[in-house]
């Protein structure tokens, strides 16, 4: 082909590319125009047409108007699907950070639906009619449940740790073990948070071994230490030749030398999970009892509430954090605050089974097996081969890291587990499955009560679509 012919061909192809206004006005995009507005649809059409032009430049024929409109409709659908949506968690990881961690209790949902669409007396003392403290019930309940003098609620635990370090140690030294300079995920790295707080990090010990005498040496060598920081290692584990002082030993040292002991606990267990056979997760109260002056933890890990972060501890220190200007920037919104209060009310009433994560962890294995056997039977009737298998999973969220949670999963017979998982994610109620050794598993413990029908419908549809 001569160059002239090539240029002529390209010109011809380009001339056939549909115009952007014709694409936007296409009836196929009526719903998209209504839901996203014409401006967004025009933007999506332009992006699609850019792709069309590059394809034409590479020698491809120009697509018809209908085809371009259909492609833009797919883009619009994808944009809308990026909204926060309900999904079914069949991964077995009960506290999955990518899936919003803890689902809320019925009481918390009721609290939200009762107040979300109304005004609420969030910072108004109804007895005096004057401005009052924000969320006093949550803070009172948290202090009670932790056996601490006071509590302060913020946006998440990252905020609680940052606030504790800023309010209590900015411009001064913080002693921390080299074995605890960890990254928790989502770029939360202890050395970075310390740097941002304005405190000076004083590392002690080695990666695998830190002794009380190391902390003591640091206190001898540095005159301006504000606090000792102890970090729960989450799902990072060291085994073998390792050594760390007990929290109570650090507390003894801190108090003897007149510095503060802050514990970043992470999880926020308000009940003793070892009673469920899940060991290795200290309760908030046990940390306070061991002598930590301030304990920081999340509300949406093993506590089972909405996103939030808490500082509990000595009144004078929590008060200092409350008065810090950063506290205002890191405060909790009124919706999660209401949900947190309802969650804490379940703890006060001793009704922890109301909290979905705790209920799921407490469900006996036999009950999980019966449920999964039921799924397999129903799937079999619909022509999908599945069989139950006992598995061992993790709680997630960096909590209960040492505790293996026994569960039962439905293993689906498939050639391509990755493709099936993608189909399940595309279901109208998306199902998030677990892939293990090229097999697709649906865990019977993390699927919430009442989600069975949607789960099975998604599986049957995914198989029907693949035939
Ligand atoms: C999870 C975790 C955090 C961060 O908590 P968020 O509530 O996710 O902000 C901080 N420290 C530790 C030890 C954690 O486990």
mmCIF file of C-alpha atoms in Angstrom, residues 40-422:
data_model
loop_
_atom_site.group_PDB
_atom_site.id
_atom_site.type_symbol
_atom_site.label_atom_id
_atom_site.label_comp_id
_atom_site.label_asym_id
_atom_site.label_seq_id
_atom_site.Cartn_x
_atom_site.Cartn_y
_atom_site.Cartn_z
ATOM 1 C CA UNK A 40 -20.039 13.319 33.154
ATOM 2 C CA UNK A 41 -21.441 11.344 30.216
ATOM 3 C CA UNK A 42 -19.755 13.784 27.789
ATOM 4 C CA UNK A 43 -16.490 13.257 29.638
ATOM 5 C CA UNK A 44 -16.857 9.474 29.423
ATOM 6 C CA UNK A 45 -17.726 9.713 25.712
ATOM 7 C CA UNK A 46 -14.630 11.842 25.036
ATOM 8 C CA UNK A 47 -12.408 9.288 26.779
ATOM 9 C CA UNK A 48 -13.973 6.472 24.767
ATOM 10 C CA UNK A 49 -13.590 8.393 21.483
ATOM 11 C CA UNK A 50 -9.932 9.018 22.242
ATOM 12 C CA UNK A 51 -9.504 5.268 22.458
ATOM 13 C CA UNK A 52 -11.419 4.873 19.168
ATOM 14 C CA UNK A 53 -9.109 7.402 17.469
ATOM 15 C CA UNK A 54 -5.964 5.571 18.560
ATOM 16 C CA UNK A 55 -7.448 2.314 17.257
ATOM 17 C CA UNK A 56 -8.201 4.005 13.901
ATOM 18 C CA UNK A 57 -4.693 5.373 13.762
ATOM 19 C CA UNK A 58 -3.484 1.791 14.201
ATOM 20 C CA UNK A 59 -5.540 0.707 11.184
ATOM 21 C CA UNK A 60 -8.779 -0.425 12.782
ATOM 22 C CA UNK A 61 -12.126 0.518 11.188
ATOM 23 C CA UNK A 62 -14.265 3.147 12.928
ATOM 24 C CA UNK A 63 -17.021 1.633 15.089
ATOM 25 C CA UNK A 64 -20.703 2.416 14.562
ATOM 26 C CA UNK A 65 -22.455 4.966 16.748
ATOM 27 C CA UNK A 66 -24.429 2.203 18.529
ATOM 28 C CA UNK A 67 -21.249 0.402 19.431
ATOM 29 C CA UNK A 68 -19.581 3.517 20.859
ATOM 30 C CA UNK A 69 -22.714 4.313 22.859
ATOM 31 C CA UNK A 70 -22.675 0.780 24.293
ATOM 32 C CA UNK A 71 -19.015 1.174 25.281
ATOM 33 C CA UNK A 72 -19.781 4.477 26.999
ATOM 34 C CA UNK A 73 -22.706 2.806 28.788
ATOM 35 C CA UNK A 74 -20.237 0.246 30.187
ATOM 36 C CA UNK A 75 -18.010 3.091 31.384
ATOM 37 C CA UNK A 76 -21.013 4.755 33.039
ATOM 38 C CA UNK A 77 -21.987 1.498 34.741
ATOM 39 C CA UNK A 78 -18.425 1.043 36.018
ATOM 40 C CA UNK A 79 -18.429 4.584 37.398
ATOM 41 C CA UNK A 80 -21.677 3.948 39.261
ATOM 42 C CA UNK A 81 -20.453 0.612 40.608
ATOM 43 C CA UNK A 82 -17.581 2.387 42.327
ATOM 44 C CA UNK A 83 -20.008 3.647 44.939
ATOM 45 C CA UNK A 84 -19.885 1.996 48.356
ATOM 46 C CA UNK A 85 -22.072 -1.103 47.997
ATOM 47 C CA UNK A 86 -23.137 -4.002 50.131
ATOM 48 C CA UNK A 87 -21.192 -7.194 49.424
ATOM 49 C CA UNK A 88 -21.298 -10.700 50.874
ATOM 50 C CA UNK A 89 -18.068 -11.606 52.631
ATOM 51 C CA UNK A 90 -17.394 -15.286 51.942
ATOM 52 C CA UNK A 91 -13.631 -14.947 52.496
ATOM 53 C CA UNK A 92 -13.743 -16.206 56.076
ATOM 54 C CA UNK A 93 -11.756 -13.131 57.140
ATOM 55 C CA UNK A 94 -14.182 -11.655 59.620
ATOM 56 C CA UNK A 95 -12.543 -8.231 59.827
ATOM 57 C CA UNK A 96 -11.536 -7.498 56.265
ATOM 58 C CA UNK A 97 -10.182 -3.948 55.965
ATOM 59 C CA UNK A 98 -11.053 -3.869 52.236
ATOM 60 C CA UNK A 99 -14.624 -4.851 53.087
ATOM 61 C CA UNK A 100 -15.225 -2.236 55.758
ATOM 62 C CA UNK A 101 -14.163 -4.409 58.717
ATOM 63 C CA UNK A 102 -17.007 -4.975 61.190
ATOM 64 C CA UNK A 103 -20.652 -5.101 60.066
ATOM 65 C CA UNK A 104 -22.836 -3.242 62.555
ATOM 66 C CA UNK A 105 -25.256 -4.721 65.064
ATOM 67 C CA UNK A 106 -29.007 -4.362 64.666
ATOM 68 C CA UNK A 107 -28.968 -1.855 67.518
ATOM 69 C CA UNK A 108 -26.317 0.239 65.787
ATOM 70 C CA UNK A 109 -28.253 0.190 62.513
ATOM 71 C CA UNK A 110 -31.403 1.247 64.395
ATOM 72 C CA UNK A 111 -29.496 4.089 66.038
ATOM 73 C CA UNK A 112 -28.368 5.250 62.601
ATOM 74 C CA UNK A 113 -31.772 5.037 60.966
ATOM 75 C CA UNK A 114 -33.383 6.777 63.940
ATOM 76 C CA UNK A 115 -31.111 9.793 63.890
ATOM 77 C CA UNK A 116 -29.383 10.062 60.506
ATOM 78 C CA UNK A 117 -32.226 11.911 58.775
ATOM 79 C CA UNK A 118 -32.854 14.218 61.722
ATOM 80 C CA UNK A 119 -31.022 16.732 63.874
ATOM 81 C CA UNK A 120 -29.349 15.207 66.911
ATOM 82 C CA UNK A 121 -28.234 16.647 70.213
ATOM 83 C CA UNK A 122 -24.627 15.772 69.532
ATOM 84 C CA UNK A 123 -23.071 18.651 71.433
ATOM 85 C CA UNK A 124 -26.065 19.991 73.306
ATOM 86 C CA UNK A 125 -26.759 19.326 76.942
ATOM 87 C CA UNK A 126 -30.528 18.831 76.906
ATOM 88 C CA UNK A 127 -30.832 19.557 80.644
ATOM 89 C CA UNK A 128 -29.280 23.018 80.434
ATOM 90 C CA UNK A 129 -29.882 23.871 76.779
ATOM 91 C CA UNK A 130 -26.216 24.819 76.493
ATOM 92 C CA UNK A 131 -23.358 23.448 74.515
ATOM 93 C CA UNK A 132 -22.177 20.170 76.002
ATOM 94 C CA UNK A 133 -19.405 17.654 75.421
ATOM 95 C CA UNK A 134 -19.449 15.603 72.212
ATOM 96 C CA UNK A 135 -20.425 11.981 72.656
ATOM 97 C CA UNK A 136 -20.266 11.803 76.456
ATOM 98 C CA UNK A 137 -22.092 8.459 76.629
ATOM 99 C CA UNK A 138 -19.580 6.678 74.371
ATOM 100 C CA UNK A 139 -16.658 8.025 76.349
ATOM 101 C CA UNK A 140 -18.261 7.166 79.678
ATOM 102 C CA UNK A 141 -19.094 3.629 78.514
ATOM 103 C CA UNK A 142 -15.601 3.070 77.102
ATOM 104 C CA UNK A 143 -13.964 4.190 80.326
ATOM 105 C CA UNK A 144 -16.247 1.858 82.299
ATOM 106 C CA UNK A 145 -15.609 -1.121 80.021
ATOM 107 C CA UNK A 146 -11.853 -0.520 80.094
ATOM 108 C CA UNK A 147 -11.698 0.112 83.840
ATOM 109 C CA UNK A 148 -10.049 3.453 83.046
ATOM 110 C CA UNK A 149 -10.526 6.972 84.412
ATOM 111 C CA UNK A 150 -11.433 8.587 81.097
ATOM 112 C CA UNK A 151 -11.791 7.961 77.368
ATOM 113 C CA UNK A 152 -11.663 10.038 74.180
ATOM 114 C CA UNK A 153 -13.154 8.977 70.844
ATOM 115 C CA UNK A 154 -11.704 9.959 67.460
ATOM 116 C CA UNK A 155 -11.886 9.077 63.796
ATOM 117 C CA UNK A 156 -9.867 5.843 63.925
ATOM 118 C CA UNK A 157 -6.992 4.287 65.810
ATOM 119 C CA UNK A 158 -4.409 5.893 63.537
ATOM 120 C CA UNK A 159 -5.878 9.210 64.706
ATOM 121 C CA UNK A 160 -5.855 8.097 68.352
ATOM 122 C CA UNK A 161 -2.157 7.162 68.201
ATOM 123 C CA UNK A 162 -1.209 10.356 66.374
ATOM 124 C CA UNK A 163 -3.174 12.419 68.885
ATOM 125 C CA UNK A 164 -1.685 10.640 71.896
ATOM 126 C CA UNK A 165 1.859 11.150 70.627
ATOM 127 C CA UNK A 166 1.251 14.780 69.619
ATOM 128 C CA UNK A 167 -0.494 15.814 72.815
ATOM 129 C CA UNK A 168 1.814 13.940 75.173
ATOM 130 C CA UNK A 169 5.219 13.960 73.477
ATOM 131 C CA UNK A 170 5.596 16.655 70.757
ATOM 132 C CA UNK A 171 9.112 18.069 70.917
ATOM 133 C CA UNK A 172 10.213 15.372 73.374
ATOM 134 C CA UNK A 173 11.535 11.823 73.209
ATOM 135 C CA UNK A 174 9.553 8.625 72.692
ATOM 136 C CA UNK A 175 11.275 5.327 73.444
ATOM 137 C CA UNK A 176 10.192 2.411 71.272
ATOM 138 C CA UNK A 177 11.573 -1.080 70.643
ATOM 139 C CA UNK A 178 13.102 -1.794 67.231
ATOM 140 C CA UNK A 179 10.941 -4.923 67.163
ATOM 141 C CA UNK A 180 7.819 -2.727 67.195
ATOM 142 C CA UNK A 181 8.669 -0.285 64.389
ATOM 143 C CA UNK A 182 6.043 -1.889 62.228
ATOM 144 C CA UNK A 183 3.790 -1.084 59.306
ATOM 145 C CA UNK A 184 0.206 -2.042 59.985
ATOM 146 C CA UNK A 185 -1.140 -1.587 56.453
ATOM 147 C CA UNK A 186 -2.525 1.341 54.527
ATOM 148 C CA UNK A 187 0.887 2.992 54.961
ATOM 149 C CA UNK A 188 0.490 3.349 58.738
ATOM 150 C CA UNK A 189 4.126 3.090 59.826
ATOM 151 C CA UNK A 190 5.070 3.726 63.419
ATOM 152 C CA UNK A 191 8.265 5.713 62.608
ATOM 153 C CA UNK A 192 6.326 7.957 60.187
ATOM 154 C CA UNK A 193 3.519 8.595 62.665
ATOM 155 C CA UNK A 194 6.084 9.412 65.333
ATOM 156 C CA UNK A 195 7.857 11.840 63.004
ATOM 157 C CA UNK A 196 4.548 13.518 62.136
ATOM 158 C CA UNK A 197 3.675 13.943 65.817
ATOM 159 C CA UNK A 198 6.796 16.039 66.290
ATOM 160 C CA UNK A 199 8.243 13.638 68.852
ATOM 161 C CA UNK A 200 11.792 12.348 68.636
ATOM 162 C CA UNK A 201 12.021 8.588 68.191
ATOM 163 C CA UNK A 202 14.515 6.822 70.425
ATOM 164 C CA UNK A 203 14.945 3.235 69.233
ATOM 165 C CA UNK A 204 15.999 0.581 71.689
ATOM 166 C CA UNK A 205 16.836 -3.118 71.571
ATOM 167 C CA UNK A 206 17.192 -5.144 68.413
ATOM 168 C CA UNK A 207 14.652 -6.454 65.945
ATOM 169 C CA UNK A 208 14.224 -9.689 67.847
ATOM 170 C CA UNK A 209 15.184 -8.875 71.443
ATOM 171 C CA UNK A 210 14.438 -5.915 73.659
ATOM 172 C CA UNK A 211 14.840 -5.944 77.434
ATOM 173 C CA UNK A 212 13.688 -3.618 80.205
ATOM 174 C CA UNK A 213 17.339 -2.647 80.659
ATOM 175 C CA UNK A 214 17.347 -1.271 77.083
ATOM 176 C CA UNK A 215 14.514 1.125 77.936
ATOM 177 C CA UNK A 216 16.262 2.004 81.186
ATOM 178 C CA UNK A 217 19.488 2.800 79.334
ATOM 179 C CA UNK A 218 17.572 5.113 76.972
ATOM 180 C CA UNK A 219 16.097 6.934 79.961
ATOM 181 C CA UNK A 220 19.618 7.339 81.388
ATOM 182 C CA UNK A 221 20.989 8.621 78.064
ATOM 183 C CA UNK A 222 18.179 11.049 77.172
ATOM 184 C CA UNK A 223 17.021 13.742 79.541
ATOM 185 C CA UNK A 224 13.801 14.694 77.796
ATOM 186 C CA UNK A 225 11.857 11.467 77.340
ATOM 187 C CA UNK A 226 8.073 11.967 77.527
ATOM 188 C CA UNK A 227 6.898 8.421 77.105
ATOM 189 C CA UNK A 228 7.535 4.782 76.371
ATOM 190 C CA UNK A 229 5.528 3.493 73.420
ATOM 191 C CA UNK A 230 4.496 -0.120 73.228
ATOM 192 C CA UNK A 231 2.950 -1.323 69.942
ATOM 193 C CA UNK A 232 0.856 -4.451 69.521
ATOM 194 C CA UNK A 233 2.462 -6.281 66.638
ATOM 195 C CA UNK A 234 -0.768 -7.154 64.864
ATOM 196 C CA UNK A 235 -0.376 -10.015 62.433
ATOM 197 C CA UNK A 236 3.384 -9.624 62.335
ATOM 198 C CA UNK A 237 4.914 -12.406 64.378
ATOM 199 C CA UNK A 238 8.403 -13.241 65.515
ATOM 200 C CA UNK A 239 9.225 -16.667 66.784
ATOM 201 C CA UNK A 240 12.365 -18.342 68.049
ATOM 202 C CA UNK A 241 15.092 -16.229 69.605
ATOM 203 C CA UNK A 242 12.862 -13.359 70.672
ATOM 204 C CA UNK A 243 12.311 -11.441 73.878
ATOM 205 C CA UNK A 244 10.115 -8.535 74.963
ATOM 206 C CA UNK A 245 9.380 -7.298 78.454
ATOM 207 C CA UNK A 246 5.853 -7.757 79.771
ATOM 208 C CA UNK A 247 3.663 -4.652 79.722
ATOM 209 C CA UNK A 248 3.584 -4.602 83.533
ATOM 210 C CA UNK A 249 7.383 -4.524 83.677
ATOM 211 C CA UNK A 250 7.450 -1.520 81.346
ATOM 212 C CA UNK A 251 4.772 0.167 83.454
ATOM 213 C CA UNK A 252 6.849 -0.343 86.569
ATOM 214 C CA UNK A 253 9.882 1.229 84.885
ATOM 215 C CA UNK A 254 7.901 4.135 83.404
ATOM 216 C CA UNK A 255 6.356 5.038 86.738
ATOM 217 C CA UNK A 256 9.601 4.661 88.658
ATOM 218 C CA UNK A 257 11.249 7.078 86.207
ATOM 219 C CA UNK A 258 8.316 9.495 85.925
ATOM 220 C CA UNK A 259 7.415 8.935 82.262
ATOM 221 C CA UNK A 260 4.187 7.839 80.606
ATOM 222 C CA UNK A 261 3.511 4.387 79.131
ATOM 223 C CA UNK A 262 1.354 4.435 75.982
ATOM 224 C CA UNK A 263 0.148 1.197 74.460
ATOM 225 C CA UNK A 264 -1.068 1.057 70.857
ATOM 226 C CA UNK A 265 -3.242 -2.021 71.227
ATOM 227 C CA UNK A 266 -4.832 -2.023 67.771
ATOM 228 C CA UNK A 267 -7.705 -4.434 68.296
ATOM 229 C CA UNK A 268 -9.754 -3.098 71.168
ATOM 230 C CA UNK A 269 -11.052 -6.327 72.716
ATOM 231 C CA UNK A 270 -13.622 -5.495 75.371
ATOM 232 C CA UNK A 271 -14.258 -9.161 76.146
ATOM 233 C CA UNK A 272 -11.829 -11.992 76.777
ATOM 234 C CA UNK A 273 -11.610 -13.929 73.515
ATOM 235 C CA UNK A 274 -9.557 -16.705 75.102
ATOM 236 C CA UNK A 275 -12.881 -17.964 76.484
ATOM 237 C CA UNK A 276 -13.742 -18.751 72.858
ATOM 238 C CA UNK A 277 -10.444 -20.541 72.407
ATOM 239 C CA UNK A 278 -9.025 -17.512 70.587
ATOM 240 C CA UNK A 279 -5.840 -16.583 72.379
ATOM 241 C CA UNK A 280 -3.240 -13.869 72.017
ATOM 242 C CA UNK A 281 -5.512 -10.814 72.001
ATOM 243 C CA UNK A 282 -5.117 -8.819 75.216
ATOM 244 C CA UNK A 283 -8.222 -6.963 76.388
ATOM 245 C CA UNK A 284 -8.188 -3.192 76.774
ATOM 246 C CA UNK A 285 -8.914 -3.633 80.480
ATOM 247 C CA UNK A 286 -5.925 -5.968 80.939
ATOM 248 C CA UNK A 287 -3.611 -3.306 79.462
ATOM 249 C CA UNK A 288 -5.027 -0.639 81.771
ATOM 250 C CA UNK A 289 -4.707 -3.042 84.665
ATOM 251 C CA UNK A 290 -1.083 -3.837 83.761
ATOM 252 C CA UNK A 291 -0.318 -0.144 84.202
ATOM 253 C CA UNK A 292 -0.492 1.426 80.731
ATOM 254 C CA UNK A 293 -1.301 5.100 81.265
ATOM 255 C CA UNK A 294 -2.960 5.430 77.861
ATOM 256 C CA UNK A 295 -4.256 2.644 75.596
ATOM 257 C CA UNK A 296 -5.201 3.336 71.945
ATOM 258 C CA UNK A 297 -7.449 1.024 69.912
ATOM 259 C CA UNK A 298 -9.849 0.720 66.972
ATOM 260 C CA UNK A 299 -13.638 0.524 67.206
ATOM 261 C CA UNK A 300 -14.110 -1.568 64.051
ATOM 262 C CA UNK A 301 -11.771 -4.474 64.754
ATOM 263 C CA UNK A 302 -12.642 -7.050 67.435
ATOM 264 C CA UNK A 303 -14.767 -4.459 69.228
ATOM 265 C CA UNK A 304 -17.199 -4.945 66.338
ATOM 266 C CA UNK A 305 -18.396 -1.354 65.923
ATOM 267 C CA UNK A 306 -18.149 1.412 63.309
ATOM 268 C CA UNK A 307 -14.902 3.061 62.262
ATOM 269 C CA UNK A 308 -13.490 4.954 65.227
ATOM 270 C CA UNK A 309 -10.466 5.144 67.466
ATOM 271 C CA UNK A 310 -10.179 5.496 71.224
ATOM 272 C CA UNK A 311 -7.727 6.660 73.844
ATOM 273 C CA UNK A 312 -8.465 5.411 77.345
ATOM 274 C CA UNK A 313 -6.416 5.964 80.454
ATOM 275 C CA UNK A 314 -5.506 8.433 83.141
ATOM 276 C CA UNK A 315 -7.866 11.420 83.252
ATOM 277 C CA UNK A 316 -5.114 14.007 83.183
ATOM 278 C CA UNK A 317 -3.530 12.526 80.024
ATOM 279 C CA UNK A 318 -6.787 11.877 78.175
ATOM 280 C CA UNK A 319 -7.822 15.433 79.077
ATOM 281 C CA UNK A 320 -4.622 16.780 77.574
ATOM 282 C CA UNK A 321 -5.366 14.950 74.339
ATOM 283 C CA UNK A 322 -8.949 16.257 74.396
ATOM 284 C CA UNK A 323 -7.718 19.857 74.646
ATOM 285 C CA UNK A 324 -5.176 19.468 71.830
ATOM 286 C CA UNK A 325 -6.191 21.360 68.640
ATOM 287 C CA UNK A 326 -5.618 18.166 66.663
ATOM 288 C CA UNK A 327 -8.508 16.511 68.546
ATOM 289 C CA UNK A 328 -10.982 18.755 66.703
ATOM 290 C CA UNK A 329 -9.515 17.738 63.345
ATOM 291 C CA UNK A 330 -9.655 14.046 64.216
ATOM 292 C CA UNK A 331 -13.075 13.894 65.853
ATOM 293 C CA UNK A 332 -15.653 11.243 65.029
ATOM 294 C CA UNK A 333 -18.697 12.068 62.873
ATOM 295 C CA UNK A 334 -22.134 11.974 64.447
ATOM 296 C CA UNK A 335 -23.269 8.901 62.490
ATOM 297 C CA UNK A 336 -20.454 6.558 63.566
ATOM 298 C CA UNK A 337 -20.699 8.055 67.053
ATOM 299 C CA UNK A 338 -24.342 6.988 67.321
ATOM 300 C CA UNK A 339 -23.484 3.531 65.995
ATOM 301 C CA UNK A 340 -20.619 3.246 68.480
ATOM 302 C CA UNK A 341 -22.885 4.173 71.388
ATOM 303 C CA UNK A 342 -25.343 1.444 70.438
ATOM 304 C CA UNK A 343 -22.506 -1.100 70.119
ATOM 305 C CA UNK A 344 -21.177 -0.146 73.549
ATOM 306 C CA UNK A 345 -24.687 -0.415 74.990
ATOM 307 C CA UNK A 346 -24.662 -4.108 73.961
ATOM 308 C CA UNK A 347 -21.453 -4.596 75.948
ATOM 309 C CA UNK A 348 -22.853 -2.824 79.004
ATOM 310 C CA UNK A 349 -25.984 -4.994 78.854
ATOM 311 C CA UNK A 350 -23.842 -8.128 78.513
ATOM 312 C CA UNK A 351 -25.478 -8.864 75.147
ATOM 313 C CA UNK A 352 -22.344 -9.263 73.075
ATOM 314 C CA UNK A 353 -24.033 -11.772 70.752
ATOM 315 C CA UNK A 354 -25.849 -8.776 69.261
ATOM 316 C CA UNK A 355 -22.519 -7.809 67.700
ATOM 317 C CA UNK A 356 -22.162 -9.636 64.367
ATOM 318 C CA UNK A 357 -18.413 -10.295 64.537
ATOM 319 C CA UNK A 358 -18.653 -11.740 68.025
ATOM 320 C CA UNK A 359 -21.734 -13.772 67.137
ATOM 321 C CA UNK A 360 -19.906 -15.206 64.121
ATOM 322 C CA UNK A 361 -16.833 -16.078 66.178
ATOM 323 C CA UNK A 362 -19.017 -17.727 68.812
ATOM 324 C CA UNK A 363 -20.975 -19.875 66.355
ATOM 325 C CA UNK A 364 -20.140 -23.550 67.020
ATOM 326 C CA UNK A 365 -18.330 -25.330 64.191
ATOM 327 C CA UNK A 366 -21.157 -27.884 63.892
ATOM 328 C CA UNK A 367 -23.583 -25.066 63.139
ATOM 329 C CA UNK A 368 -21.276 -23.629 60.458
ATOM 330 C CA UNK A 369 -20.964 -27.119 58.936
ATOM 331 C CA UNK A 370 -24.737 -27.604 58.827
ATOM 332 C CA UNK A 371 -25.128 -24.291 57.070
ATOM 333 C CA UNK A 372 -22.495 -25.082 54.443
ATOM 334 C CA UNK A 373 -23.935 -28.578 53.914
ATOM 335 C CA UNK A 374 -27.263 -26.885 53.264
ATOM 336 C CA UNK A 375 -25.631 -24.610 50.656
ATOM 337 C CA UNK A 376 -24.006 -27.592 48.947
ATOM 338 C CA UNK A 377 -27.312 -29.447 48.831
ATOM 339 C CA UNK A 378 -29.163 -26.480 47.339
ATOM 340 C CA UNK A 379 -26.389 -25.809 44.835
ATOM 341 C CA UNK A 380 -26.416 -29.475 43.846
ATOM 342 C CA UNK A 381 -30.146 -29.245 43.142
ATOM 343 C CA UNK A 382 -29.380 -26.283 40.862
ATOM 344 C CA UNK A 383 -26.707 -28.313 39.064
ATOM 345 C CA UNK A 384 -23.654 -26.756 40.697
ATOM 346 C CA UNK A 385 -21.147 -29.164 42.233
ATOM 347 C CA UNK A 386 -20.011 -28.121 45.701
ATOM 348 C CA UNK A 387 -18.799 -29.945 48.774
ATOM 349 C CA UNK A 388 -18.092 -28.920 52.360
ATOM 350 C CA UNK A 389 -14.540 -28.839 53.658
ATOM 351 C CA UNK A 390 -13.198 -27.915 57.087
ATOM 352 C CA UNK A 391 -10.696 -25.064 56.912
ATOM 353 C CA UNK A 392 -8.760 -22.807 59.216
ATOM 354 C CA UNK A 393 -8.971 -19.050 58.771
ATOM 355 C CA UNK A 394 -7.911 -15.758 60.315
ATOM 356 C CA UNK A 395 -10.009 -13.131 62.049
ATOM 357 C CA UNK A 396 -8.230 -10.332 60.178
ATOM 358 C CA UNK A 397 -7.655 -6.657 60.916
ATOM 359 C CA UNK A 398 -4.333 -7.592 62.487
ATOM 360 C CA UNK A 399 -6.219 -8.955 65.481
ATOM 361 C CA UNK A 400 -6.305 -12.363 67.105
ATOM 362 C CA UNK A 401 -3.357 -13.044 64.852
ATOM 363 C CA UNK A 402 -2.263 -16.218 66.564
ATOM 364 C CA UNK A 403 -5.731 -17.652 66.790
ATOM 365 C CA UNK A 404 -6.794 -19.951 63.976
ATOM 366 C CA UNK A 405 -10.541 -19.831 63.511
ATOM 367 C CA UNK A 406 -11.904 -23.222 62.552
ATOM 368 C CA UNK A 407 -14.525 -23.007 59.859
ATOM 369 C CA UNK A 408 -16.239 -24.906 57.070
ATOM 370 C CA UNK A 409 -16.316 -23.749 53.448
ATOM 371 C CA UNK A 410 -18.176 -24.841 50.346
ATOM 372 C CA UNK A 411 -15.595 -25.770 47.727
ATOM 373 C CA UNK A 412 -16.904 -25.134 44.210
ATOM 374 C CA UNK A 413 -15.959 -27.378 41.348
ATOM 375 C CA UNK A 414 -14.454 -25.154 38.643
ATOM 376 C CA UNK A 415 -11.658 -25.109 36.067
ATOM 377 C CA UNK A 416 -10.918 -21.442 36.607
ATOM 378 C CA UNK A 417 -11.328 -20.158 40.166
ATOM 379 C CA UNK A 418 -10.085 -16.659 39.292
ATOM 380 C CA UNK A 419 -12.702 -16.258 36.559
ATOM 381 C CA UNK A 420 -15.475 -17.594 38.767
ATOM 382 C CA UNK A 421 -14.447 -15.214 41.560
ATOM 383 C CA UNK A 422 -14.699 -12.313 39.080
#
